[in-house]
XYZ file of C-alpha atoms in Angstrom:
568
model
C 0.000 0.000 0.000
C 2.588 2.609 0.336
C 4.558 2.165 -2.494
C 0.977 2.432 -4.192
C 0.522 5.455 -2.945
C 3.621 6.671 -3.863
C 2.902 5.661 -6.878
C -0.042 7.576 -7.381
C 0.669 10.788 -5.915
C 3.884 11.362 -8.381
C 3.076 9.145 -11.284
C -0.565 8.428 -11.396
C -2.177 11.721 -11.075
C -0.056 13.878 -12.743
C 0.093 11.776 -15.921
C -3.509 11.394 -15.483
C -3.793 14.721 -15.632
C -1.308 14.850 -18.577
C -3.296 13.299 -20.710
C -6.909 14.514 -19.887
C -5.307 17.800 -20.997
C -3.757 16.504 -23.828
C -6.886 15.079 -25.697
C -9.206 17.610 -24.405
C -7.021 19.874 -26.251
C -6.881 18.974 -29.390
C -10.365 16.940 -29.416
C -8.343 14.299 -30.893
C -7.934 10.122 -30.223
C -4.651 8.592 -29.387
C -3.510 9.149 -32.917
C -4.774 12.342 -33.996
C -3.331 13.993 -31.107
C 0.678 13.200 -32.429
C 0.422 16.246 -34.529
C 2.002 18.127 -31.958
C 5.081 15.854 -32.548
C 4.635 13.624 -35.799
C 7.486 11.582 -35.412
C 6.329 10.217 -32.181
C 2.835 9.281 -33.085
C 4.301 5.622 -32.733
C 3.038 6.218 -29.167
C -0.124 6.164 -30.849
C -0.216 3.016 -32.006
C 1.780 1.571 -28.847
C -1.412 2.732 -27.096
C -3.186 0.810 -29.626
C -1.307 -2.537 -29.383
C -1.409 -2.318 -25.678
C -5.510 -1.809 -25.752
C -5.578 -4.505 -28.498
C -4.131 -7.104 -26.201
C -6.359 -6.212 -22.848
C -9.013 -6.092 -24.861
C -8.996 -9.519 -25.732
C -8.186 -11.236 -22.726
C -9.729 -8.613 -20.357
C -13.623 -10.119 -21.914
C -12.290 -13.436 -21.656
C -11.811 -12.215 -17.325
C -15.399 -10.891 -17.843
C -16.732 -14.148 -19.741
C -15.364 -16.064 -16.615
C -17.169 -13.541 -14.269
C -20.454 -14.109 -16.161
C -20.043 -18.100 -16.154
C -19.939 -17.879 -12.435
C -22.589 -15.229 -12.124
C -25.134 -18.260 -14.008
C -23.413 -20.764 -11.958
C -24.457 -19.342 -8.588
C -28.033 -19.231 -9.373
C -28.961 -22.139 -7.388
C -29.942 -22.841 -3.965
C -26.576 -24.713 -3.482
C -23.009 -23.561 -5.249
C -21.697 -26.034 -6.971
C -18.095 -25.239 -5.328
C -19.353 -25.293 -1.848
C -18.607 -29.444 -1.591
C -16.663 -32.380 -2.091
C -19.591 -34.951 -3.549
C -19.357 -33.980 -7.452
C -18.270 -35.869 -10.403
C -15.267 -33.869 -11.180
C -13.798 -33.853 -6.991
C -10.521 -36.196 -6.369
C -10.092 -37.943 -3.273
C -7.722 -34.847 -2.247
C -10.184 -32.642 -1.800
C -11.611 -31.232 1.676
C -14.304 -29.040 1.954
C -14.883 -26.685 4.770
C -18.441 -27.211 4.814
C -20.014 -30.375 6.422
C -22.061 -32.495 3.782
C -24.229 -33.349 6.783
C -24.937 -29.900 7.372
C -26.663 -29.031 4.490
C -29.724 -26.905 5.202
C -30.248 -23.914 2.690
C -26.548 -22.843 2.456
C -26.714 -22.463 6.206
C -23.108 -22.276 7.488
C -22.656 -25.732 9.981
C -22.033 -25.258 13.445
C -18.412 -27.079 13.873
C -15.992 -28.950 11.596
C -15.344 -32.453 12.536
C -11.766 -33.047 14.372
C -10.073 -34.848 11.147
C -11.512 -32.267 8.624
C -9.929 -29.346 10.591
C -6.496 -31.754 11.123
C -6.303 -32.363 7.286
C -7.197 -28.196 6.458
C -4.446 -27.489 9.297
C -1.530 -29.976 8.153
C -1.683 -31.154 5.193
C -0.428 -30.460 1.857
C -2.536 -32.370 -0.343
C -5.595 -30.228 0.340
C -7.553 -28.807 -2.731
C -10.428 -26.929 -1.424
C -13.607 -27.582 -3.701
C -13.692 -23.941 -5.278
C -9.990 -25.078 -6.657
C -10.980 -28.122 -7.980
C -13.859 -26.611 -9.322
C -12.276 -23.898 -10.786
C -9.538 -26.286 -12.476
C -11.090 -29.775 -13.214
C -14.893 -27.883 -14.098
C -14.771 -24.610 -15.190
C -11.098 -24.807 -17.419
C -10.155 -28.203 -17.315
C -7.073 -27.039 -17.724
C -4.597 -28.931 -19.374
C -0.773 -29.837 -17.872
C 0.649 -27.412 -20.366
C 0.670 -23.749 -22.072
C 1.453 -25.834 -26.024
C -1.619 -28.752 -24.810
C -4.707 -26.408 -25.953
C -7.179 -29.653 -25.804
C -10.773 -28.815 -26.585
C -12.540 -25.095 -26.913
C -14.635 -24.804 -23.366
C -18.499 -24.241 -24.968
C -19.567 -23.195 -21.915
C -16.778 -20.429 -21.756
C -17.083 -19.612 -25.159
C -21.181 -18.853 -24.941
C -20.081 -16.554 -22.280
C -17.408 -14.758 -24.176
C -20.379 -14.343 -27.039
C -22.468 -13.156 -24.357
C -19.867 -10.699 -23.214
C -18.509 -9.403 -26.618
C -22.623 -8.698 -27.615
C -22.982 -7.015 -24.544
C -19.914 -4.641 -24.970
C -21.183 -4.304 -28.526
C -24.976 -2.683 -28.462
C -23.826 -0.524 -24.597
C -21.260 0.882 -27.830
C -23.566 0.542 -30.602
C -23.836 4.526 -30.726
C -20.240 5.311 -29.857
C -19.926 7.458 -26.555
C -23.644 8.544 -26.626
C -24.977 5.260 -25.294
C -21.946 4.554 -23.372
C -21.848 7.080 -21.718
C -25.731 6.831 -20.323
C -24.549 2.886 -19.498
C -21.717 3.578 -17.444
C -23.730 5.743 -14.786
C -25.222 2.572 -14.184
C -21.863 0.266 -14.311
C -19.315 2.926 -12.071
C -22.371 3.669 -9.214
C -24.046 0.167 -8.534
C -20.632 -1.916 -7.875
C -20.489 0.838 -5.000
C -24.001 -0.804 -3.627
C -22.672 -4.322 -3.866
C -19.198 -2.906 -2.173
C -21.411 -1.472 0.650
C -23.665 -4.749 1.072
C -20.324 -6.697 1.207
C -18.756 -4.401 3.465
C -21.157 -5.116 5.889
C -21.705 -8.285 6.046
C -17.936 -8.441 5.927
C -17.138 -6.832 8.724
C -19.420 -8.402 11.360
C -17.867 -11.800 10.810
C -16.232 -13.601 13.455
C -12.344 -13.109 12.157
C -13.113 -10.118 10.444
C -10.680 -7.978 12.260
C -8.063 -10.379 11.610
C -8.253 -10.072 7.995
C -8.083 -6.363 7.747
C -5.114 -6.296 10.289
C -3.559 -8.450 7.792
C -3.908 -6.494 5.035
C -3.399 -2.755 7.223
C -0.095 -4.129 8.190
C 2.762 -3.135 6.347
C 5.484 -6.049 5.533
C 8.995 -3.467 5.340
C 10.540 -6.621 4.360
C 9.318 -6.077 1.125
C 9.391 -2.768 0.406
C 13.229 -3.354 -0.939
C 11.590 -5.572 -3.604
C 11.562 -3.890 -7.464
C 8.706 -6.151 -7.825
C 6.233 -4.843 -5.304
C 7.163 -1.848 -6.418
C 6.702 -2.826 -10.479
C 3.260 -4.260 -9.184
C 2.230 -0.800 -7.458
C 3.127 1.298 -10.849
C 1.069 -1.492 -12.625
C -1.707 -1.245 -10.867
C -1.864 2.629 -10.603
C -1.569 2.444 -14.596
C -4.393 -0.463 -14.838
C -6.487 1.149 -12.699
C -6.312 4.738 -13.542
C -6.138 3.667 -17.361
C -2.605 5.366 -17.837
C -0.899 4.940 -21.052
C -3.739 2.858 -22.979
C -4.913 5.912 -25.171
C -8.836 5.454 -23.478
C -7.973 8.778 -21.082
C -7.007 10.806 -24.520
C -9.655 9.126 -26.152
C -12.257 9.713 -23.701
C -11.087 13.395 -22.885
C -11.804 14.217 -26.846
C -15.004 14.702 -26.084
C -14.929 16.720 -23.557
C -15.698 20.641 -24.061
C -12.654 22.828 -24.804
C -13.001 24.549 -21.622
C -13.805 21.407 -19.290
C -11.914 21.892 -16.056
C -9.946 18.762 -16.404
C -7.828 19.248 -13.852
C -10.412 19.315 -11.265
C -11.572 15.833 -12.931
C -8.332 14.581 -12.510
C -7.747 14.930 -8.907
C -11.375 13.625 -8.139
C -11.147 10.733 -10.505
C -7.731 9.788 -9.262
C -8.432 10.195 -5.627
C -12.052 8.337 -5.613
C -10.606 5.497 -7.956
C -7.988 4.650 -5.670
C -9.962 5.007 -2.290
C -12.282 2.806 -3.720
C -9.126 0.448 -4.754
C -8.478 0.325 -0.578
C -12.456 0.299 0.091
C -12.178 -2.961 -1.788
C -9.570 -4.279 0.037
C -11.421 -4.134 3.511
C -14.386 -6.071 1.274
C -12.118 -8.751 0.619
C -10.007 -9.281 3.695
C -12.820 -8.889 5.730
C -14.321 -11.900 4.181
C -10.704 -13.930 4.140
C -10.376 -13.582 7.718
C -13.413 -15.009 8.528
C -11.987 -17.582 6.352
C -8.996 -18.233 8.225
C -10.933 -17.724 11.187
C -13.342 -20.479 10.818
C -10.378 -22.824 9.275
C -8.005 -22.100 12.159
C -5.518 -20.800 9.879
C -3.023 -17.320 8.748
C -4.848 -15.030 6.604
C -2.062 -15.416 4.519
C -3.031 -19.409 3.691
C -6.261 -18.086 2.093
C -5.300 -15.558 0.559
C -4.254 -15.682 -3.118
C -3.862 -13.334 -6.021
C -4.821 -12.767 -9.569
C -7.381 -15.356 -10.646
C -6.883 -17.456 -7.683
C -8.482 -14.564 -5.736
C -11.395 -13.661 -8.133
C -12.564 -17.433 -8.863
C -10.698 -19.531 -5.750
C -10.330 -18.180 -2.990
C -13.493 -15.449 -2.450
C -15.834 -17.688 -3.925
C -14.906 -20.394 -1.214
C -15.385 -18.037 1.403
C -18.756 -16.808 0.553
C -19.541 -20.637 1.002
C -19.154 -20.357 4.688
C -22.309 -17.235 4.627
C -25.934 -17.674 5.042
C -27.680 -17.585 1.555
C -24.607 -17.678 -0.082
C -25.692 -17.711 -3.689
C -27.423 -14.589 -2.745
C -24.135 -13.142 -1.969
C -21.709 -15.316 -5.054
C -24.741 -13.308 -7.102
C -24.003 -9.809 -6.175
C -19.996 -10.309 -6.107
C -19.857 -11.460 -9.696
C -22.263 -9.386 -11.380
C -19.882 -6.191 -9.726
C -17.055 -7.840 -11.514
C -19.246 -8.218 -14.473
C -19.809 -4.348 -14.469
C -16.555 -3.325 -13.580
C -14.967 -5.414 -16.285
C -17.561 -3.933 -18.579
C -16.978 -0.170 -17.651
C -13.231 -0.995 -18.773
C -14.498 -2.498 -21.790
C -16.280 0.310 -23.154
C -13.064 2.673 -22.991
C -10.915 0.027 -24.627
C -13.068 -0.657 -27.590
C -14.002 2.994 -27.821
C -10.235 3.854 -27.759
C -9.398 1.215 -30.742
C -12.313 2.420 -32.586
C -12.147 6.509 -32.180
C -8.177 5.512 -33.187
C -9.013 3.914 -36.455
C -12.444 6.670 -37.355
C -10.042 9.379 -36.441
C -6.777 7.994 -38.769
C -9.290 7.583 -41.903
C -11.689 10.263 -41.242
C -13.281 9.901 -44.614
C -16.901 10.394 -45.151
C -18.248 7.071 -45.062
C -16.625 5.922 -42.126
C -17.848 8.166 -40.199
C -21.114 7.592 -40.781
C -20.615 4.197 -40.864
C -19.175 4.292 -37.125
C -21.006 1.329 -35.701
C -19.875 -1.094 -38.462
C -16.194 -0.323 -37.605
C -17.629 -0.947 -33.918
C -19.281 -4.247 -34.943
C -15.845 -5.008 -36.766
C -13.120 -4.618 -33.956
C -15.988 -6.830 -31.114
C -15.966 -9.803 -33.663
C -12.339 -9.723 -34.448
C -12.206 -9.767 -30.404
C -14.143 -12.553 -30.223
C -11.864 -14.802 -32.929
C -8.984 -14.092 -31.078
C -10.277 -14.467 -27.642
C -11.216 -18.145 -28.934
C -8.354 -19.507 -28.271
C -8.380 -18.469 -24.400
C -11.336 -20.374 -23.666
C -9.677 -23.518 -24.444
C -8.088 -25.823 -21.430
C -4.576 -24.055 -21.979
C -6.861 -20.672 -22.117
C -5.543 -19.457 -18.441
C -1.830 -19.870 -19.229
C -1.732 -17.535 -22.391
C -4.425 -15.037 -19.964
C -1.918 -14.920 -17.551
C 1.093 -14.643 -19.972
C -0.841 -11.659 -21.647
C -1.774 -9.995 -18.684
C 2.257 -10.248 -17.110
C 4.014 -9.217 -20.466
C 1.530 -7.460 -23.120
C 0.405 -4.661 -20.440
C 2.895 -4.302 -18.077
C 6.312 -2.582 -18.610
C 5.016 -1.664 -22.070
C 2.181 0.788 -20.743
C 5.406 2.276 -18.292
C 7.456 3.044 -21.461
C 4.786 4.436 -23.684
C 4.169 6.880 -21.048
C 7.572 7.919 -20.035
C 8.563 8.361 -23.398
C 4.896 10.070 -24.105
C 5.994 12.386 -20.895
C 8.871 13.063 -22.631
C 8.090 13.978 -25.754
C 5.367 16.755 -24.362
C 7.842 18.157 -21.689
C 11.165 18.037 -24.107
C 9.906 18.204 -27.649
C 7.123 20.021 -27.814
C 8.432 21.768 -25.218
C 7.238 22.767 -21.541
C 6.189 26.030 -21.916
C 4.187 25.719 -24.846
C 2.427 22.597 -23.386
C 1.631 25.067 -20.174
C 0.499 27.817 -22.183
C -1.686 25.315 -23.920
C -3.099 24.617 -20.668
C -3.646 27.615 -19.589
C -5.745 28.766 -23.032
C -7.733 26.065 -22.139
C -8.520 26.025 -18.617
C -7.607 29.780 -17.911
C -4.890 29.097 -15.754
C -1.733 27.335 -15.809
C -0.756 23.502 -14.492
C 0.006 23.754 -10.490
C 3.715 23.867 -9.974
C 3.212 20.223 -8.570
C 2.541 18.754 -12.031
C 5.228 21.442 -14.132
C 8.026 19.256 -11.993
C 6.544 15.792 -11.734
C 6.246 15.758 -15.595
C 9.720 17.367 -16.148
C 11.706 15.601 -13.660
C 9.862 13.337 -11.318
C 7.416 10.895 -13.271
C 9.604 10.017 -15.987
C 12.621 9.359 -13.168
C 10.375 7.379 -10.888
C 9.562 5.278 -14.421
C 12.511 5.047 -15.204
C 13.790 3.346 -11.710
C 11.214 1.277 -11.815
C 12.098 -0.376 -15.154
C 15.905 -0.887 -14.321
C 14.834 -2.416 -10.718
C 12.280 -4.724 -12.389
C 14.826 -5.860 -15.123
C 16.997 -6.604 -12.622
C 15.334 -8.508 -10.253
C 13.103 -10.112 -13.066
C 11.391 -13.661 -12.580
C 9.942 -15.778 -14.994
C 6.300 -16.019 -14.784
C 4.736 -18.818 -13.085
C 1.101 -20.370 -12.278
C 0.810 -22.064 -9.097
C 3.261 -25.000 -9.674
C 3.780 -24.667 -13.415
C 7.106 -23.004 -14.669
C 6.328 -21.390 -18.575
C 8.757 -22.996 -20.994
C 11.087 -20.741 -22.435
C 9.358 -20.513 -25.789
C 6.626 -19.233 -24.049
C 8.302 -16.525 -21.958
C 10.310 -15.694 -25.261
C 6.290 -14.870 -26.668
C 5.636 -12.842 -23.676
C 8.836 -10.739 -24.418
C 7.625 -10.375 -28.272
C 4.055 -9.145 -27.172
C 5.763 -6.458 -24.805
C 8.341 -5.517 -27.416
C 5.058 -5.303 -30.295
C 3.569 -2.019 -28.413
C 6.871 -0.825 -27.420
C 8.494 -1.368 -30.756
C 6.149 0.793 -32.641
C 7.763 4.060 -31.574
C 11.012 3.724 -33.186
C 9.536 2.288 -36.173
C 7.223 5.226 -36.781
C 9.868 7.740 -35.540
C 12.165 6.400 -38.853
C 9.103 6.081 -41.033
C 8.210 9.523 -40.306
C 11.875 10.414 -40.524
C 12.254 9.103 -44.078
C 9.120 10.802 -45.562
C 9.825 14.439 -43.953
C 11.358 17.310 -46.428
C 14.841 18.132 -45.579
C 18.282 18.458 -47.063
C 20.339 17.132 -43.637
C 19.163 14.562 -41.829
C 19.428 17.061 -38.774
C 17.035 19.254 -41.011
C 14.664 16.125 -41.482
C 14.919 15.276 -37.676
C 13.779 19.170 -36.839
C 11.068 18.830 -39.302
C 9.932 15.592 -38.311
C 9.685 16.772 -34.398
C 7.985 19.654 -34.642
C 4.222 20.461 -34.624
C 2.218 19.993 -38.225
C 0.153 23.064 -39.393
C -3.395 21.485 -38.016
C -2.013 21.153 -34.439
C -4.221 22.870 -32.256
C -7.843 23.444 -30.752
C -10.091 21.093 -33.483
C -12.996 24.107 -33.276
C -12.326 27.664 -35.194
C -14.194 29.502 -32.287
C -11.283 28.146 -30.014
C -8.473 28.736 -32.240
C -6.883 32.070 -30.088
C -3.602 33.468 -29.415
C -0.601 31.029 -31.753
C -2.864 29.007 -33.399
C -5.961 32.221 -34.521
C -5.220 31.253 -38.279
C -3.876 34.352 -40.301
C -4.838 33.701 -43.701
C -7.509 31.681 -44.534
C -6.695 28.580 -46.668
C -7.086 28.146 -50.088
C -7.381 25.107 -52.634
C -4.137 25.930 -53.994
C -2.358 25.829 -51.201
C -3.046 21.899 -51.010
C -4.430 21.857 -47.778
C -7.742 19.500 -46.856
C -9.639 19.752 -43.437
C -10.316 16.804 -41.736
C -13.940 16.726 -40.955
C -14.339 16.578 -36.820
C -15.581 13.222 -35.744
C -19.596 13.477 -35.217
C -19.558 12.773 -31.714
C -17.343 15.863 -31.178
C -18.760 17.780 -33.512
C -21.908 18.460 -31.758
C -21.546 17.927 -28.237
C -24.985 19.084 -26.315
C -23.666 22.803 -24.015
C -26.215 23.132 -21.186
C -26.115 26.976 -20.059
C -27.247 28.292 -17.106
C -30.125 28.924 -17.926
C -31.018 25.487 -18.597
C -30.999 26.006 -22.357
C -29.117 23.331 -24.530
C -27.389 24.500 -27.746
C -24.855 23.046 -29.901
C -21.032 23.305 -30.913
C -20.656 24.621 -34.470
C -18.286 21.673 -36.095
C -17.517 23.626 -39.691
C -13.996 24.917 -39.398
């Protein structure tokens, strides 16, 4: 927890902030807005490549969630005991068969249940065993893909259609969805909460997580993990904040939205945490054991071990209900920005005619190419290339793009113009917080990180199984395809820009094109008011502005809606 909030104070919310500003500014997605520095709109497309790949595995999370959510509508959960076809001998429930009366939780464990839970190290708990032998059957290795999972696969259908008509009108629908999909998890969070904490072993739980392990704090890797998860949660570095922040109005105080955003995301981040240690300590509570037995991490924590706590709770499918249909809308919400982001990206780059009109078929394009490749992850090998996406497509890569995306604005662009940019738009300039964390602190921090986690790097692992080399050597290659793009583009870029000296060419390529600036004539002041208006001959065609930002609805005070005037 402290290195996460470390984290967020001089990394998360400034580059938050960063780019809020940046696409509000120019109205543009996460490609449009590299005219201010052509040559390093292979960000772009890193941002691109990095949403591609969460995309695709992040539904396949959600398909999961949904499986469960079906699974748990039954007066019994099928992972609460040891008595179905798929169980081994190994596996020891903590629930009493005898006991069974409406999910009711049983009064004692018998003396050589609690012995075997205690000591030994055979014990698979049922939600394991479900979770492995039912759900994924997963096979014994990453290459051994065995059969597609139907079951899995109707979900990720499910899923993809889902994500598909919430987007079916771009940011207009999605946006009156999400009110629904950010708010309600906050009910279910509450309802937990409360049942949580008036648990016997409750306390011991959140003591558990409250306590701070300094051991550990010397560790690249908990560190690594806290800048991941303050760029996964926030949505650093994925091109959805630009994206998203394109529609905004010219004048939106983003800077105000950033602090909020950043500050309620993250207290809800810890809010969750007393949900789910709460529960775990009643866990080890009731099995006699160290939080630290029952608690796991990644999927093991979503599908293992909180499902086989909410076993031990009267009515517990009541309560499996509400806990996966949060993750079903908080997996959602994040789905929306991502296929918005991919989508905005590739209507923005074209920006023809037809396509923008034609906005949902490029929407109903990029969900069923999502579904094809997500295919392959609901077979029995489907977990191992989940997890190998999830530790090397979006994980140093997002770190990179935005250093180098920090870096760029501050030192190529330039500092002060990016301020006075700022302050045309919002009518005063970035606090003198942000001027040095983007200058100096952000990218440094970043940077530290990356050497640390380089050199105290571990090959990935689930459970027991140690990835083959090949497959670590793909996980490498899907990190490298985001990160990769920049210095392709940068010499692409370099080769087509006029210049005699390749020191004229670099100047040329670096610095701002003629249609950087505010998208809307009416905001167009100060460096960019145009001068002389153009002319056919001067070879010059205006993009049209993408519909959605072309007429965004401005309530006034006085209640009265008009609309922005798109024709520049």
């Amino acid at each position: 927890m402290f290195p996460y909030f470390i984290m967020l104070i001089f990394c998360g919310i400034p580059l938050f902030f960063m780019e809020l500003s940046f696409g509000q500014f120019a109205s543009q997605g996460c490609l449009g807005v590299w005219r201010i520095s052509p040559m390093f709109k292979g960000v772009g497309y890193g941002m691109m490549v990095v949403s591609t790949y969460i995309g695709i595995y992040y539904n396949v999370v959600i398909c999961i969630a949904f499986y469960y959510f079906f699974s748990s509508m039954t007066h019994v959960l099928p992972w609460a005991y040891c008595n179905n076809p798929w169980n081994t001998p190994d596996c020891a429930g903590v629930l009493d068969a005898s006991n069974l009366t409406n999910g009711s939780r049983p009064a004692s464990l018998p003396g050589n249940l609690s012995h075997l839970l205690n000591h030994s190290l055979q014990r698979t708990s049922p939600s394991e065993e479900y979770w492995r032998l039912y759900v994924l059957k997963l096979s014994d290795d990453i290459g051994n893909f065995g059969e597609v999972r139907l079951p899995l696969l109707g979900c990720l259908g499910v899923s993809w259609v889902v994500v598909f008509l919430c987007l079916i009108r771009g940011v207009k629908s999605s946006g009156k969805v999400v009110y629904f999909t950010a708010t309600f998890p906050y009910v279910v969070l509450t309802i937990l909460f409360v049942r949580g904490v008036t648990l016997e072993g409750a306390f011991m739980g959140i003591m558990y997580y409250l306590t701070p392990q300094w051991d550990k704090i010397l560790e690249a890797k908990v560190w690594g993990d806290a800048a991941s998860q303050i760029f996964y949660s926030l949505g650093c570095a994925w091109g959805g904040l630009i994206t998203m922040a394109s529609y905004n109005k010219f004048h939106n105080n983003c800077y105000r939205d950033s602090i909020i955003i950043s500050i309620t995301n993250c207290a809800t981040s810890v809010y969750a945490g007393f949900v789910i240690f709460s529960i775990l300590g009643f866990m080890a509570n009731h099995l006699g054991v160290d939080v630290s037995r029952v608690a796991d991490h990644g999927p093991g924590l979503a599908f293992v071990a909180y499902p086989e706590a909410l076993t031990l709770l009267p009515i517990s499918p009541l309560w499996s209900l509400l806990f996966f249909f949060m993750l079903i809308l908080l997996g959602l919400g994040t789905q929306f920005c991502l296929l918005e982001t991919l989508v905005t990206a590739i209507v923005d780059e074209v920006a023809n005619e037809w396509i923008l009109q034609k906005k949902t078929y490029v929407t109903l394009g990029v969900a069923v190419a999502g579904f094809l490749l997500g295919i392959p992850l609901t077979s029995q090998a489907g977990i191992y290339w989940l997890l190998l996406m999830d530790n090397y497509a979006a994980s140093f890569s997002l770190v990179v793009i935005s250093c180098i995306m920090c870096m760029s604005i501050m030192y190529i662009y330039g500092h002060r113009n990016y301020f006075q940019d700022i302050q045309m738009m919002l009518g005063f300039p970035p606090p003198l917080f942000f001027q040095i964390c983007w200058r100096f602190v952000s990218p440094a921090i970043i940077f530290f990180i990356l050497v640390f986690t380089v050199i105290q790097y571990r090959p990935i692992t689930y459970n027991h199984y140690q990835y083959p080399g090949w497959a670590v050597a793909i996980g490498f290659l899907m990190a490298l395809s985001s990160v990769i793009c920049i210095p392709f583009y940068a010499l692409f870029q370099l080769c087509r820009t006029d210049g005699d000296t390749l020191l004229q060419r670099l100047k040329n390529a670096m610095k701002p094109s003629r249609d950087w600036g505010p998208a809307l004539l009416e905001h167009q002041t100060g460096r960019y008011a145009p001068t002389i208006p153009p002319s056919p001959e001067d070879g010059l065609e205006v993009q049209p502005l993408h519909p959605d930002k072309a007429q965004i609805p401005m309530v006034g005070s006085n209640g009265s809606s008009r609309l922005q005037d798109s024709r520049i």
